[in-house]
Coordinates of C-alpha atoms in Angstrom, one line a residue:
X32 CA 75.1 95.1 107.3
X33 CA 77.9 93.6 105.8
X34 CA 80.8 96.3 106.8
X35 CA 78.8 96.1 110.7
X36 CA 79.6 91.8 110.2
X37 CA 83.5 92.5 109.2
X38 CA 83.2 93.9 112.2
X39 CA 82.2 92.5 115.1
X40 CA 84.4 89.9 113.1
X41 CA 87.4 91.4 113.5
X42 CA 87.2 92.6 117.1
X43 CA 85.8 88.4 118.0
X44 CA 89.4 87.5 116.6
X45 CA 91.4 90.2 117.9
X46 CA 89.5 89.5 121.4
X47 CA 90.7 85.8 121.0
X48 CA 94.1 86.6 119.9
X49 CA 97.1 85.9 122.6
X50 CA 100.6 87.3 123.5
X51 CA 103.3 84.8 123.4
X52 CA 105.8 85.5 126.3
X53 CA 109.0 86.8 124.8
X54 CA 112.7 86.1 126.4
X55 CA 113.1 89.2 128.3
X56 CA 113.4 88.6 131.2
X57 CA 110.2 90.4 132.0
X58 CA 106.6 89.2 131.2
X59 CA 105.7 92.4 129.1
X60 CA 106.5 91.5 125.6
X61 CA 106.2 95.2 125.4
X62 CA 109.5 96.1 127.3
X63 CA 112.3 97.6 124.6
X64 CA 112.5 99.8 121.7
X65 CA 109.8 99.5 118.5
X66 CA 109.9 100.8 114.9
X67 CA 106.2 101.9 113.6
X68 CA 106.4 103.4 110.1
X69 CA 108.7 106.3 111.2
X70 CA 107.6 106.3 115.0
X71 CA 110.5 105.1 117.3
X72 CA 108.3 103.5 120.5
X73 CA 110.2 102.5 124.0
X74 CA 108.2 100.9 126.5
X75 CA 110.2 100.5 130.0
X76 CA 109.7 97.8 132.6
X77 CA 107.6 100.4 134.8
X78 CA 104.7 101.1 132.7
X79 CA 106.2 104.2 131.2
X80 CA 106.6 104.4 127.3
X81 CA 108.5 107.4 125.1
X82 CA 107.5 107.6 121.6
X83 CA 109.2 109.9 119.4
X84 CA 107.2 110.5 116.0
X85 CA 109.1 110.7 112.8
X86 CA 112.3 109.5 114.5
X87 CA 113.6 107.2 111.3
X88 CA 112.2 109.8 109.1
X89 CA 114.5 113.1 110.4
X90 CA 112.1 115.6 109.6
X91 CA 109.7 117.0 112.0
X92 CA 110.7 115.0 114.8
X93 CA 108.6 115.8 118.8
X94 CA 108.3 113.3 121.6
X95 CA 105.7 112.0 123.7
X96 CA 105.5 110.7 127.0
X97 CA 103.0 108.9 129.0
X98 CA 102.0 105.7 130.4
X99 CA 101.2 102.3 129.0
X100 CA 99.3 98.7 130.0
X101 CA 98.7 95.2 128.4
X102 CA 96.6 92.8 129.0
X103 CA 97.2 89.7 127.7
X104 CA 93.9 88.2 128.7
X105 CA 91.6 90.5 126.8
X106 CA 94.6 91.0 124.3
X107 CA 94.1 95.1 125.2
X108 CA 96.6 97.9 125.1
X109 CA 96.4 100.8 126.8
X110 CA 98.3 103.9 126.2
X111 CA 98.3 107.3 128.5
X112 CA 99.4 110.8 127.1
X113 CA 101.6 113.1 130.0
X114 CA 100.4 116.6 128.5
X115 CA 96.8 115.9 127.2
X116 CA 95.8 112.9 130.0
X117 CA 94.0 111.2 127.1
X118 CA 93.5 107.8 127.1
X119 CA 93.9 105.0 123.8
X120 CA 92.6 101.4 123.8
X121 CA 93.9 99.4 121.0
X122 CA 93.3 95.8 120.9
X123 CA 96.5 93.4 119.9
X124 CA 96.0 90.7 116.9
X125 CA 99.0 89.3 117.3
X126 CA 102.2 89.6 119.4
X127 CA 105.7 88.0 119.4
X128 CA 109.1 88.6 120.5
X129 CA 109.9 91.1 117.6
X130 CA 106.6 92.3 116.1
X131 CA 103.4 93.3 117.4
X132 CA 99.8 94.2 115.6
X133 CA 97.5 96.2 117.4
X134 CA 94.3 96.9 116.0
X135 CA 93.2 101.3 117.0
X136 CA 89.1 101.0 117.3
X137 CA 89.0 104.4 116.9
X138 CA 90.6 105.0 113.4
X139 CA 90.1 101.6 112.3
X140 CA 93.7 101.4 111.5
X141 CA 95.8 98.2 112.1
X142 CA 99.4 99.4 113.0
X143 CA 102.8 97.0 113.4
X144 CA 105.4 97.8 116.1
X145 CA 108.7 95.6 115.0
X146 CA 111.3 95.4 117.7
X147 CA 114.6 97.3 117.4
X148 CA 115.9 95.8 120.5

């Protein structure tokens, strides 16, 4: 009961939590090039991302392509895989011009993109 609580907690705030504009001169704060753990992320203007796992780690490095969206108003995330079609909501806790945490529902795991530029 009290793990279900935490929760429906946790999604409430994430739901709630906004997306300050950054000063690209685009309106995605996504636009540029993140650091997660070893993960190097680039999200372009047109909705496309390339992520390329275990880029700052130089050992077992493949990339991914695919497609991304955020909405600001239901602080969601979407990402789109090009080879499998699968589909990932996250929902974002908390976004600024050089970090952004995203909650994954499905793993339960809070991740952290920090800008690179």
């Amino acid at each position: 009961m009290k793990k279900t609580l935490l929760i429906l907690a946790m999604v409430i705030s994430c739901m709630m939590a906004s997306c300050n504009k950054n000063n690209n001169e685009s309106n995605n704060p996504f636009v540029g090039v993140w650091k997660e753990d070893g993960t190097k992320w680039e999200f372009k203007e047109n909705g496309e991302f390339i992520r390329v796992s275990n880029y700052y780690l130089g050992s077992n490095i493949f990339t991914d392509t695919g497609s991304y969206t955020y909405n600001a108003q239901s602080s969601t995330f979407i990402t789109t895989y090009d080879k499998s079609g699968r589909s990932y909501m996250h929902i974002v806790q908390h976004c600024s011009n050089d970090k952004i945490v995203y909650y994954d529902p499905t793993d339960m795991y809070i991740w952290t993109l920090i800008r690179v530029y």
